[in-house]
GROMACS .gro file of N, CA, C and O in nm:
model
  528
    1UNK      N    1   1.822   1.979  -2.125
    1UNK     CA    2   1.805   1.872  -2.254
    1UNK      C    3   1.682   1.846  -2.322
    1UNK      O    4   1.567   1.839  -2.348
    2UNK      N    5   1.755   1.837  -2.465
    2UNK     CA    6   1.602   1.850  -2.571
    2UNK      C    7   1.615   1.717  -2.580
    2UNK      O    8   1.641   1.581  -2.598
    3UNK      N    9   1.455   1.682  -2.620
    3UNK     CA   10   1.397   1.524  -2.670
    3UNK      C   11   1.472   1.515  -2.769
    3UNK      O   12   1.477   1.579  -2.819
    4UNK      N   13   1.462   1.418  -2.777
    4UNK     CA   14   1.413   1.325  -2.873
    4UNK      C   15   1.349   1.348  -2.974
    4UNK      O   16   1.259   1.248  -2.920
    5UNK      N   17   1.284   1.369  -3.094
    5UNK     CA   18   1.238   1.360  -3.158
    5UNK      C   19   1.190   1.247  -3.306
    5UNK      O   20   1.312   1.283  -3.336
    6UNK      N   21   1.141   1.188  -3.304
    6UNK     CA   22   1.160   1.094  -3.433
    6UNK      C   23   1.046   1.117  -3.549
    6UNK      O   24   0.917   1.118  -3.495
    7UNK      N   25   1.057   1.133  -3.632
    7UNK     CA   26   0.875   1.155  -3.739
    7UNK      C   27   0.869   1.088  -3.779
    7UNK      O   28   0.993   1.020  -3.960
    8UNK      N   29   0.782   0.995  -3.810
    8UNK     CA   30   0.757   0.895  -3.858
    8UNK      C   31   0.623   0.877  -3.994
    8UNK      O   32   0.533   0.954  -3.940
    9UNK      N   33   0.597   0.882  -4.114
    9UNK     CA   34   0.520   0.891  -4.213
    9UNK      C   35   0.418   0.787  -4.182
    9UNK      O   36   0.448   0.670  -4.221
   10UNK      N   37   0.367   0.808  -4.133
   10UNK     CA   38   0.226   0.684  -4.094
   10UNK      C   39   0.143   0.700  -4.245
   10UNK      O   40   0.034   0.765  -4.232
   11UNK      N   41   0.083   0.568  -4.305
   11UNK     CA   42   0.004   0.558  -4.425
   11UNK      C   43  -0.059   0.488  -4.398
   11UNK      O   44  -0.148   0.439  -4.464
   12UNK      N   45  -0.121   0.443  -4.230
   12UNK     CA   46  -0.267   0.380  -4.257
   12UNK      C   47  -0.331   0.463  -4.252
   12UNK      O   48  -0.374   0.554  -4.205
   13UNK      N   49  -0.486   0.374  -4.281
   13UNK     CA   50  -0.593   0.413  -4.274
   13UNK      C   51  -0.667   0.377  -4.143
   13UNK      O   52  -0.779   0.444  -4.130
   14UNK      N   53  -0.612   0.325  -4.050
   14UNK     CA   54  -0.684   0.269  -3.980
   14UNK      C   55  -0.792   0.421  -3.879
   14UNK      O   56  -0.884   0.453  -3.787
   15UNK      N   57  -0.663   0.526  -3.864
   15UNK     CA   58  -0.683   0.640  -3.803
   15UNK      C   59  -0.769   0.723  -3.903
   15UNK      O   60  -0.888   0.846  -3.839
   16UNK      N   61  -0.830   0.699  -3.965
   16UNK     CA   62  -0.946   0.757  -4.046
   16UNK      C   63  -1.066   0.711  -4.021
   16UNK      O   64  -1.164   0.773  -4.111
   17UNK      N   65  -1.103   0.623  -3.950
   17UNK     CA   66  -1.243   0.557  -3.968
   17UNK      C   67  -1.317   0.708  -3.881
   17UNK      O   68  -1.255   0.737  -3.776
   18UNK      N   69  -1.423   0.716  -3.911
   18UNK     CA   70  -1.511   0.801  -3.848
   18UNK      C   71  -1.591   0.752  -3.733
   18UNK      O   72  -1.651   0.619  -3.735
   19UNK      N   73  -1.600   0.766  -3.615
   19UNK     CA   74  -1.702   0.727  -3.488
   19UNK      C   75  -1.814   0.800  -3.482
   19UNK      O   76  -1.787   0.927  -3.488
   20UNK      N   77  -1.887   0.760  -3.476
   20UNK     CA   78  -2.053   0.780  -3.459
   20UNK      C   79  -2.036   0.944  -3.353
   20UNK      O   80  -2.143   0.986  -3.412
   21UNK      N   81  -1.991   0.911  -3.271
   21UNK     CA   82  -2.024   1.044  -3.144
   21UNK      C   83  -1.848   1.073  -3.140
   21UNK      O   84  -1.794   1.043  -3.152
   22UNK      N   85  -1.818   1.154  -3.119
   22UNK     CA   86  -1.726   1.307  -3.112
   22UNK      C   87  -1.731   1.353  -3.008
   22UNK      O   88  -1.808   1.409  -2.997
   23UNK      N   89  -1.618   1.369  -2.922
   23UNK     CA   90  -1.561   1.483  -2.816
   23UNK      C   91  -1.551   1.638  -2.910
   23UNK      O   92  -1.485   1.635  -2.981
   24UNK      N   93  -1.559   1.643  -2.769
   24UNK     CA   94  -1.555   1.839  -2.802
   24UNK      C   95  -1.416   1.911  -2.712
   24UNK      O   96  -1.366   2.005  -2.726
   25UNK      N   97  -1.439   1.809  -2.620
   25UNK     CA   98  -1.297   1.871  -2.471
   25UNK      C   99  -1.237   1.682  -2.464
   25UNK      O  100  -1.248   1.578  -2.463
   26UNK      N  101  -1.102   1.771  -2.433
   26UNK     CA  102  -1.027   1.605  -2.389
   26UNK      C  103  -1.122   1.565  -2.277
   26UNK      O  104  -1.088   1.395  -2.307
   27UNK      N  105  -1.174   1.610  -2.135
   27UNK     CA  106  -1.255   1.519  -2.066
   27UNK      C  107  -1.370   1.420  -2.095
   27UNK      O  108  -1.373   1.308  -2.113
   28UNK      N  109  -1.433   1.537  -2.235
   28UNK     CA  110  -1.554   1.433  -2.301
   28UNK      C  111  -1.460   1.310  -2.347
   28UNK      O  112  -1.500   1.195  -2.358
   29UNK      N  113  -1.407   1.365  -2.452
   29UNK     CA  114  -1.261   1.204  -2.494
   29UNK      C  115  -1.245   1.099  -2.437
   29UNK      O  116  -1.276   1.006  -2.452
   30UNK      N  117  -1.220   1.142  -2.306
   30UNK     CA  118  -1.172   1.026  -2.195
   30UNK      C  119  -1.273   0.923  -2.166
   30UNK      O  120  -1.307   0.872  -2.121
   31UNK      N  121  -1.441   1.018  -2.154
   31UNK     CA  122  -1.515   0.927  -2.088
   31UNK      C  123  -1.566   0.858  -2.198
   31UNK      O  124  -1.574   0.741  -2.171
   32UNK      N  125  -1.581   0.893  -2.290
   32UNK     CA  126  -1.601   0.846  -2.452
   32UNK      C  127  -1.510   0.694  -2.438
   32UNK      O  128  -1.580   0.596  -2.478
   33UNK      N  129  -1.384   0.724  -2.450
   33UNK     CA  130  -1.246   0.610  -2.458
   33UNK      C  131  -1.292   0.508  -2.309
   33UNK      O  132  -1.287   0.354  -2.332
   34UNK      N  133  -1.346   0.598  -2.226
   34UNK     CA  134  -1.336   0.489  -2.106
   34UNK      C  135  -1.509   0.396  -2.147
   34UNK      O  136  -1.498   0.281  -2.089
   35UNK      N  137  -1.586   0.453  -2.186
   35UNK     CA  138  -1.726   0.366  -2.175
   35UNK      C  139  -1.669   0.319  -2.298
   35UNK      O  140  -1.723   0.170  -2.292
   36UNK      N  141  -1.626   0.314  -2.456
   36UNK     CA  142  -1.608   0.243  -2.565
   36UNK      C  143  -1.528   0.078  -2.503
   36UNK      O  144  -1.602  -0.029  -2.523
   37UNK      N  145  -1.429   0.125  -2.391
   37UNK     CA  146  -1.314   0.043  -2.349
   37UNK      C  147  -1.300  -0.046  -2.225
   37UNK      O  148  -1.298  -0.145  -2.173
   38UNK      N  149  -1.457   0.019  -2.162
   38UNK     CA  150  -1.475  -0.036  -2.022
   38UNK      C  151  -1.366  -0.048  -1.942
   38UNK      O  152  -1.328  -0.185  -1.847
   39UNK      N  153  -1.255   0.110  -1.919
   39UNK     CA  154  -1.129   0.097  -1.879
   39UNK      C  155  -1.118   0.218  -1.793
   39UNK      O  156  -1.144   0.261  -1.891
   40UNK      N  157  -1.057   0.199  -1.694
   40UNK     CA  158  -1.056   0.311  -1.615
   40UNK      C  159  -0.944   0.393  -1.718
   40UNK      O  160  -0.832   0.345  -1.748
   41UNK      N  161  -0.940   0.543  -1.825
   41UNK     CA  162  -0.823   0.582  -1.886
   41UNK      C  163  -0.682   0.625  -1.826
   41UNK      O  164  -0.618   0.600  -1.851
   42UNK      N  165  -0.669   0.647  -1.667
   42UNK     CA  166  -0.561   0.612  -1.604
   42UNK      C  167  -0.524   0.499  -1.572
   42UNK      O  168  -0.411   0.488  -1.520
   43UNK      N  169  -0.543   0.387  -1.618
   43UNK     CA  170  -0.507   0.199  -1.550
   43UNK      C  171  -0.457   0.266  -1.716
   43UNK      O  172  -0.409   0.114  -1.775
   44UNK      N  173  -0.508   0.252  -1.809
   44UNK     CA  174  -0.485   0.230  -1.906
   44UNK      C  175  -0.365   0.237  -1.994
   44UNK      O  176  -0.307   0.305  -1.979
   45UNK      N  177  -0.307   0.144  -2.094
   45UNK     CA  178  -0.153   0.151  -2.136
   45UNK      C  179  -0.230   0.178  -2.264
   45UNK      O  180  -0.086   0.303  -2.293
   46UNK      N  181  -0.282   0.167  -2.372
   46UNK     CA  182  -0.299   0.278  -2.504
   46UNK      C  183  -0.390   0.333  -2.492
   46UNK      O  184  -0.535   0.252  -2.489
   47UNK      N  185  -0.379   0.451  -2.522
   47UNK     CA  186  -0.514   0.567  -2.530
   47UNK      C  187  -0.544   0.571  -2.681
   47UNK      O  188  -0.426   0.660  -2.701
   48UNK      N  189  -0.682   0.554  -2.770
   48UNK     CA  190  -0.694   0.645  -2.868
   48UNK      C  191  -0.830   0.762  -2.861
   48UNK      O  192  -0.892   0.692  -2.811
   49UNK      N  193  -0.790   0.848  -2.911
   49UNK     CA  194  -0.831   0.973  -2.876
   49UNK      C  195  -0.853   1.007  -3.017
   49UNK      O  196  -0.852   1.164  -3.031
   50UNK      N  197  -0.864   0.975  -3.133
   50UNK     CA  198  -0.852   0.971  -3.256
   50UNK      C  199  -1.012   1.028  -3.316
   50UNK      O  200  -1.107   0.939  -3.243
   51UNK      N  201  -0.979   1.113  -3.441
   51UNK     CA  202  -1.154   1.121  -3.444
   51UNK      C  203  -1.215   1.208  -3.357
   51UNK      O  204  -1.321   1.194  -3.360
   52UNK      N  205  -1.204   1.266  -3.209
   52UNK     CA  206  -1.265   1.305  -3.160
   52UNK      C  207  -1.314   1.470  -3.157
   52UNK      O  208  -1.336   1.521  -3.049
   53UNK      N  209  -1.284   1.512  -3.272
   53UNK     CA  210  -1.288   1.704  -3.302
   53UNK      C  211  -1.257   1.780  -3.178
   53UNK      O  212  -1.296   1.869  -3.165
   54UNK      N  213  -1.143   1.748  -3.136
   54UNK     CA  214  -1.069   1.802  -2.986
   54UNK      C  215  -0.985   1.926  -3.136
   54UNK      O  216  -0.883   1.892  -3.205
   55UNK      N  217  -0.951   2.051  -3.013
   55UNK     CA  218  -0.926   2.149  -3.046
   55UNK      C  219  -0.759   2.227  -3.012
   55UNK      O  220  -0.664   2.249  -3.031
   56UNK      N  221  -0.799   2.192  -2.865
   56UNK     CA  222  -0.783   2.233  -2.724
   56UNK      C  223  -0.819   2.098  -2.651
   56UNK      O  224  -0.808   2.035  -2.577
   57UNK      N  225  -0.640   2.100  -2.647
   57UNK     CA  226  -0.609   2.001  -2.532
   57UNK      C  227  -0.602   2.026  -2.376
   57UNK      O  228  -0.536   2.121  -2.322
   58UNK      N  229  -0.627   1.957  -2.239
   58UNK     CA  230  -0.629   2.022  -2.138
   58UNK      C  231  -0.552   1.974  -2.059
   58UNK      O  232  -0.498   1.803  -2.041
   59UNK      N  233  -0.406   2.035  -2.028
   59UNK     CA  234  -0.303   1.979  -1.965
   59UNK      C  235  -0.343   1.888  -1.808
   59UNK      O  236  -0.315   1.780  -1.773
   60UNK      N  237  -0.434   1.913  -1.748
   60UNK     CA  238  -0.519   1.851  -1.641
   60UNK      C  239  -0.542   1.758  -1.624
   60UNK      O  240  -0.560   1.654  -1.567
   61UNK      N  241  -0.605   1.746  -1.727
   61UNK     CA  242  -0.655   1.551  -1.783
   61UNK      C  243  -0.592   1.494  -1.865
   61UNK      O  244  -0.588   1.394  -1.779
   62UNK      N  245  -0.505   1.489  -1.899
   62UNK     CA  246  -0.379   1.459  -1.991
   62UNK      C  247  -0.304   1.436  -1.811
   62UNK      O  248  -0.224   1.299  -1.914
   63UNK      N  249  -0.209   1.489  -1.765
   63UNK     CA  250  -0.173   1.437  -1.658
   63UNK      C  251  -0.198   1.343  -1.553
   63UNK      O  252  -0.166   1.254  -1.528
   64UNK      N  253  -0.346   1.280  -1.607
   64UNK     CA  254  -0.392   1.194  -1.496
   64UNK      C  255  -0.358   1.084  -1.559
   64UNK      O  256  -0.376   0.963  -1.508
   65UNK      N  257  -0.281   1.082  -1.661
   65UNK     CA  258  -0.279   0.961  -1.748
   65UNK      C  259  -0.128   0.863  -1.763
   65UNK      O  260  -0.104   0.817  -1.829
   66UNK      N  261  -0.154   0.796  -1.619
   66UNK     CA  262   0.029   0.781  -1.574
   66UNK      C  263   0.056   0.682  -1.571
   66UNK      O  264   0.148   0.629  -1.635
   67UNK      N  265  -0.027   0.593  -1.660
   67UNK     CA  266  -0.028   0.487  -1.693
   67UNK      C  267   0.014   0.434  -1.857
   67UNK      O  268   0.024   0.364  -1.873
   68UNK      N  269   0.009   0.531  -1.951
   68UNK     CA  270  -0.007   0.507  -2.087
   68UNK      C  271   0.115   0.562  -2.124
   68UNK      O  272   0.144   0.622  -2.077
   69UNK      N  273   0.145   0.449  -2.179
   69UNK     CA  274   0.222   0.467  -2.310
   69UNK      C  275   0.229   0.440  -2.458
   69UNK      O  276   0.303   0.560  -2.489
   70UNK      N  277   0.092   0.472  -2.520
   70UNK     CA  278   0.083   0.502  -2.599
   70UNK      C  279  -0.063   0.582  -2.635
   70UNK      O  280  -0.170   0.564  -2.557
   71UNK      N  281  -0.039   0.724  -2.674
   71UNK     CA  282  -0.131   0.787  -2.680
   71UNK      C  283  -0.104   0.862  -2.829
   71UNK      O  284  -0.097   0.924  -2.876
   72UNK      N  285  -0.243   0.809  -2.856
   72UNK     CA  286  -0.311   0.882  -3.006
   72UNK      C  287  -0.389   0.974  -2.998
   72UNK      O  288  -0.518   0.996  -2.981
   73UNK      N  289  -0.396   1.101  -3.060
   73UNK     CA  290  -0.411   1.210  -3.108
   73UNK      C  291  -0.482   1.208  -3.233
   73UNK      O  292  -0.476   1.309  -3.263
   74UNK      N  293  -0.418   1.122  -3.305
   74UNK     CA  294  -0.462   1.201  -3.503
   74UNK      C  295  -0.599   1.210  -3.521
   74UNK      O  296  -0.693   1.204  -3.459
   75UNK      N  297  -0.623   1.277  -3.609
   75UNK     CA  298  -0.735   1.329  -3.681
   75UNK      C  299  -0.783   1.391  -3.573
   75UNK      O  300  -0.941   1.377  -3.606
   76UNK      N  301  -0.732   1.527  -3.549
   76UNK     CA  302  -0.804   1.630  -3.501
   76UNK      C  303  -0.815   1.753  -3.520
   76UNK      O  304  -0.754   1.706  -3.641
   77UNK      N  305  -0.816   1.879  -3.455
   77UNK     CA  306  -0.789   2.006  -3.484
   77UNK      C  307  -0.724   2.074  -3.432
   77UNK      O  308  -0.729   2.190  -3.418
   78UNK      N  309  -0.595   1.982  -3.354
   78UNK     CA  310  -0.548   2.057  -3.218
   78UNK      C  311  -0.426   2.143  -3.333
   78UNK      O  312  -0.381   2.101  -3.379
   79UNK      N  313  -0.414   2.274  -3.222
   79UNK     CA  314  -0.346   2.316  -3.306
   79UNK      C  315  -0.219   2.365  -3.192
   79UNK      O  316  -0.086   2.401  -3.296
   80UNK      N  317  -0.227   2.340  -3.066
   80UNK     CA  318  -0.100   2.381  -2.998
   80UNK      C  319  -0.076   2.238  -2.895
   80UNK      O  320  -0.183   2.205  -2.849
   81UNK      N  321  -0.028   2.186  -2.912
   81UNK     CA  322   0.046   2.089  -2.828
   81UNK      C  323   0.104   2.127  -2.688
   81UNK      O  324   0.150   2.210  -2.656
   82UNK      N  325   0.060   2.085  -2.561
   82UNK     CA  326   0.066   2.118  -2.452
   82UNK      C  327   0.178   2.035  -2.391
   82UNK      O  328   0.173   1.881  -2.440
   83UNK      N  329   0.184   2.070  -2.264
   83UNK     CA  330   0.308   1.985  -2.167
   83UNK      C  331   0.213   1.852  -2.142
   83UNK      O  332   0.105   1.827  -2.054
   84UNK      N  333   0.284   1.751  -2.112
   84UNK     CA  334   0.236   1.641  -2.140
   84UNK      C  335   0.379   1.560  -1.988
   84UNK      O  336   0.367   1.411  -1.928
   85UNK      N  337   0.379   1.656  -1.869
   85UNK     CA  338   0.498   1.619  -1.793
   85UNK      C  339   0.423   1.528  -1.679
   85UNK      O  340   0.492   1.414  -1.616
   86UNK      N  341   0.296   1.486  -1.656
   86UNK     CA  342   0.216   1.392  -1.613
   86UNK      C  343   0.255   1.249  -1.660
   86UNK      O  344   0.221   1.133  -1.562
   87UNK      N  345   0.272   1.275  -1.761
   87UNK     CA  346   0.184   1.128  -1.816
   87UNK      C  347   0.338   1.026  -1.803
   87UNK      O  348   0.472   1.024  -1.941
   88UNK      N  349   0.407   1.017  -1.704
   88UNK     CA  350   0.610   0.944  -1.708
   88UNK      C  351   0.576   0.836  -1.792
   88UNK      O  352   0.731   0.803  -1.773
   89UNK      N  353   0.469   0.769  -1.828
   89UNK     CA  354   0.519   0.611  -1.831
   89UNK      C  355   0.496   0.647  -2.022
   89UNK      O  356   0.540   0.535  -2.098
   90UNK      N  357   0.515   0.734  -2.110
   90UNK     CA  358   0.443   0.773  -2.266
   90UNK      C  359   0.585   0.752  -2.309
   90UNK      O  360   0.687   0.803  -2.285
   91UNK      N  361   0.546   0.651  -2.439
   91UNK     CA  362   0.668   0.650  -2.515
   91UNK      C  363   0.647   0.682  -2.627
   91UNK      O  364   0.694   0.683  -2.713
   92UNK      N  365   0.514   0.674  -2.656
   92UNK     CA  366   0.470   0.688  -2.819
   92UNK      C  367   0.363   0.816  -2.839
   92UNK      O  368   0.233   0.762  -2.715
   93UNK      N  369   0.336   0.870  -2.894
   93UNK     CA  370   0.252   1.018  -2.875
   93UNK      C  371   0.255   1.045  -3.060
   93UNK      O  372   0.347   1.085  -3.128
   94UNK      N  373   0.119   0.989  -3.079
   94UNK     CA  374   0.091   1.007  -3.262
   94UNK      C  375   0.014   1.115  -3.260
   94UNK      O  376  -0.119   1.141  -3.177
   95UNK      N  377   0.013   1.257  -3.310
   95UNK     CA  378  -0.015   1.346  -3.322
   95UNK      C  379  -0.070   1.380  -3.483
   95UNK      O  380  -0.111   1.536  -3.505
   96UNK      N  381  -0.058   1.265  -3.579
   96UNK     CA  382  -0.119   1.321  -3.708
   96UNK      C  383  -0.199   1.371  -3.719
   96UNK      O  384  -0.284   1.360  -3.667
   97UNK      N  385  -0.201   1.415  -3.862
   97UNK     CA  386  -0.337   1.497  -3.889
   97UNK      C  387  -0.429   1.606  -3.857
   97UNK      O  388  -0.535   1.576  -3.782
   98UNK      N  389  -0.362   1.691  -3.810
   98UNK     CA  390  -0.374   1.743  -3.691
   98UNK      C  391  -0.319   1.918  -3.749
   98UNK      O  392  -0.298   1.924  -3.830
   99UNK      N  393  -0.364   2.022  -3.623
   99UNK     CA  394  -0.325   2.174  -3.671
   99UNK      C  395  -0.226   2.218  -3.671
   99UNK      O  396  -0.253   2.325  -3.637
  100UNK      N  397  -0.075   2.157  -3.608
  100UNK     CA  398  -0.006   2.168  -3.527
  100UNK      C  399   0.027   2.337  -3.526
  100UNK      O  400   0.120   2.313  -3.688
  101UNK      N  401   0.067   2.418  -3.465
  101UNK     CA  402   0.121   2.507  -3.493
  101UNK      C  403   0.285   2.506  -3.428
  101UNK      O  404   0.357   2.597  -3.403
  102UNK      N  405   0.242   2.475  -3.281
  102UNK     CA  406   0.348   2.499  -3.179
  102UNK      C  407   0.356   2.400  -3.087
  102UNK      O  408   0.201   2.289  -3.037
  103UNK      N  409   0.446   2.285  -3.043
  103UNK     CA  410   0.447   2.228  -2.942
  103UNK      C  411   0.555   2.285  -2.853
  103UNK      O  412   0.665   2.271  -2.809
  104UNK      N  413   0.404   2.322  -2.675
  104UNK     CA  414   0.492   2.369  -2.542
  104UNK      C  415   0.558   2.233  -2.500
  104UNK      O  416   0.553   2.150  -2.510
  105UNK      N  417   0.679   2.321  -2.431
  105UNK     CA  418   0.758   2.204  -2.336
  105UNK      C  419   0.809   2.094  -2.391
  105UNK      O  420   0.802   1.975  -2.369
  106UNK      N  421   0.876   2.065  -2.526
  106UNK     CA  422   0.900   1.972  -2.560
  106UNK      C  423   0.977   1.860  -2.478
  106UNK      O  424   1.005   1.767  -2.436
  107UNK      N  425   1.048   1.937  -2.426
  107UNK     CA  426   1.130   1.862  -2.295
  107UNK      C  427   1.141   1.779  -2.209
  107UNK      O  428   1.155   1.691  -2.129
  108UNK      N  429   0.971   1.808  -2.177
  108UNK     CA  430   0.871   1.744  -2.105
  108UNK      C  431   0.856   1.574  -2.100
  108UNK      O  432   0.813   1.470  -2.094
  109UNK      N  433   0.927   1.551  -2.285
  109UNK     CA  434   0.927   1.443  -2.361
  109UNK      C  435   1.033   1.352  -2.372
  109UNK      O  436   1.053   1.333  -2.490
  110UNK      N  437   1.083   1.339  -2.270
  110UNK     CA  438   1.206   1.242  -2.347
  110UNK      C  439   1.196   1.131  -2.347
  110UNK      O  440   1.070   1.081  -2.296
  111UNK      N  441   1.253   1.078  -2.452
  111UNK     CA  442   1.232   0.900  -2.477
  111UNK      C  443   1.149   0.909  -2.545
  111UNK      O  444   1.041   0.817  -2.549
  112UNK      N  445   1.038   1.022  -2.634
  112UNK     CA  446   0.949   0.979  -2.696
  112UNK      C  447   0.901   1.011  -2.808
  112UNK      O  448   0.989   1.089  -2.886
  113UNK      N  449   0.843   0.896  -2.890
  113UNK     CA  450   0.848   0.862  -3.023
  113UNK      C  451   0.731   0.893  -3.074
  113UNK      O  452   0.602   0.859  -3.046
  114UNK      N  453   0.759   1.022  -3.192
  114UNK     CA  454   0.613   1.097  -3.206
  114UNK      C  455   0.579   1.063  -3.341
  114UNK      O  456   0.765   1.083  -3.396
  115UNK      N  457   0.441   1.038  -3.385
  115UNK     CA  458   0.442   0.999  -3.467
  115UNK      C  459   0.374   1.149  -3.565
  115UNK      O  460   0.231   1.187  -3.531
  116UNK      N  461   0.400   1.270  -3.654
  116UNK     CA  462   0.358   1.320  -3.701
  116UNK      C  463   0.351   1.290  -3.838
  116UNK      O  464   0.384   1.253  -3.907
  117UNK      N  465   0.178   1.301  -3.907
  117UNK     CA  466   0.162   1.349  -4.016
  117UNK      C  467   0.087   1.499  -4.075
  117UNK      O  468   0.005   1.494  -4.039
  118UNK      N  469   0.200   1.526  -4.190
  118UNK     CA  470   0.103   1.666  -4.191
  118UNK      C  471   0.118   1.665  -4.328
  118UNK      O  472   0.254   1.655  -4.405
  119UNK      N  473   0.015   1.675  -4.408
  119UNK     CA  474   0.033   1.690  -4.584
  119UNK      C  475   0.156   1.757  -4.601
  119UNK      O  476   0.175   1.722  -4.677
  120UNK      N  477   0.155   1.889  -4.562
  120UNK     CA  478   0.263   1.975  -4.602
  120UNK      C  479   0.354   1.897  -4.575
  120UNK      O  480   0.491   1.911  -4.711
  121UNK      N  481   0.403   1.845  -4.440
  121UNK     CA  482   0.532   1.748  -4.391
  121UNK      C  483   0.576   1.642  -4.455
  121UNK      O  484   0.703   1.614  -4.562
  122UNK      N  485   0.463   1.559  -4.529
  122UNK     CA  486   0.493   1.462  -4.640
  122UNK      C  487   0.517   1.484  -4.775
  122UNK      O  488   0.581   1.501  -4.814
  123UNK      N  489   0.453   1.680  -4.806
  123UNK     CA  490   0.464   1.705  -4.949
  123UNK      C  491   0.619   1.705  -4.923
  123UNK      O  492   0.755   1.717  -5.041
  124UNK      N  493   0.657   1.782  -4.846
  124UNK     CA  494   0.830   1.812  -4.841
  124UNK      C  495   0.947   1.706  -4.827
  124UNK      O  496   1.075   1.707  -4.894
  125UNK      N  497   0.887   1.647  -4.713
  125UNK     CA  498   0.938   1.538  -4.712
  125UNK      C  499   1.021   1.453  -4.860
  125UNK      O  500   1.137   1.405  -4.923
  126UNK      N  501   0.828   1.412  -4.915
  126UNK     CA  502   0.899   1.382  -5.068
  126UNK      C  503   0.972   1.436  -5.155
  126UNK      O  504   1.053   1.409  -5.224
  127UNK      N  505   0.923   1.578  -5.181
  127UNK     CA  506   1.029   1.639  -5.212
  127UNK      C  507   1.162   1.675  -5.214
  127UNK      O  508   1.250   1.649  -5.277
  128UNK      N  509   1.230   1.617  -5.067
  128UNK     CA  510   1.340   1.652  -5.032
  128UNK      C  511   1.437   1.527  -5.112
  128UNK      O  512   1.545   1.543  -5.117
  129UNK      N  513   1.377   1.421  -5.045
  129UNK     CA  514   1.397   1.285  -5.059
  129UNK      C  515   1.428   1.297  -5.227
  129UNK      O  516   1.515   1.187  -5.285
  130UNK      N  517   1.319   1.302  -5.305
  130UNK     CA  518   1.340   1.297  -5.423
  130UNK      C  519   1.432   1.364  -5.528
  130UNK      O  520   1.493   1.276  -5.661
  131UNK      N  521   1.511   1.422  -5.482
  131UNK     CA  522   1.634   1.538  -5.524
  131UNK      C  523   1.770   1.459  -5.443
  131UNK      O  524   1.860   1.437  -5.545
  132UNK      N  525   1.791   1.369  -5.399
  132UNK     CA  526   1.839   1.317  -5.354
  132UNK      C  527   1.868   1.147  -5.357
  132UNK      O  528   1.810   1.109  -5.372
   0.00000   0.00000   0.00000
């Protein structure tokens, strides 16, 4: 069964804010999130890992976020989206402003609203819609 993906253009600037401390790995980003929010990531319903300089995601680490309903990964350098099969409560996945080239195992994301903002996609969307 194919997943339903909805693409939303997000023009908000909140994801553009720079943080003083940036992570290089998924586990470091999770630790920074926990320190900043004083909550265990495993219990958090909303997790913001924007602007963390992430390039590669760790499936093992992300699978521990079983309570997460909204995962924000915008404004990183992620090239490949990995399986999120352990994230059973996930409803919203924000992937905008990354270098995505591949989304693996999309069937593991049933009923997830995916936000993608990619300059090429926005250009294509604006060009396509202006013709009709």
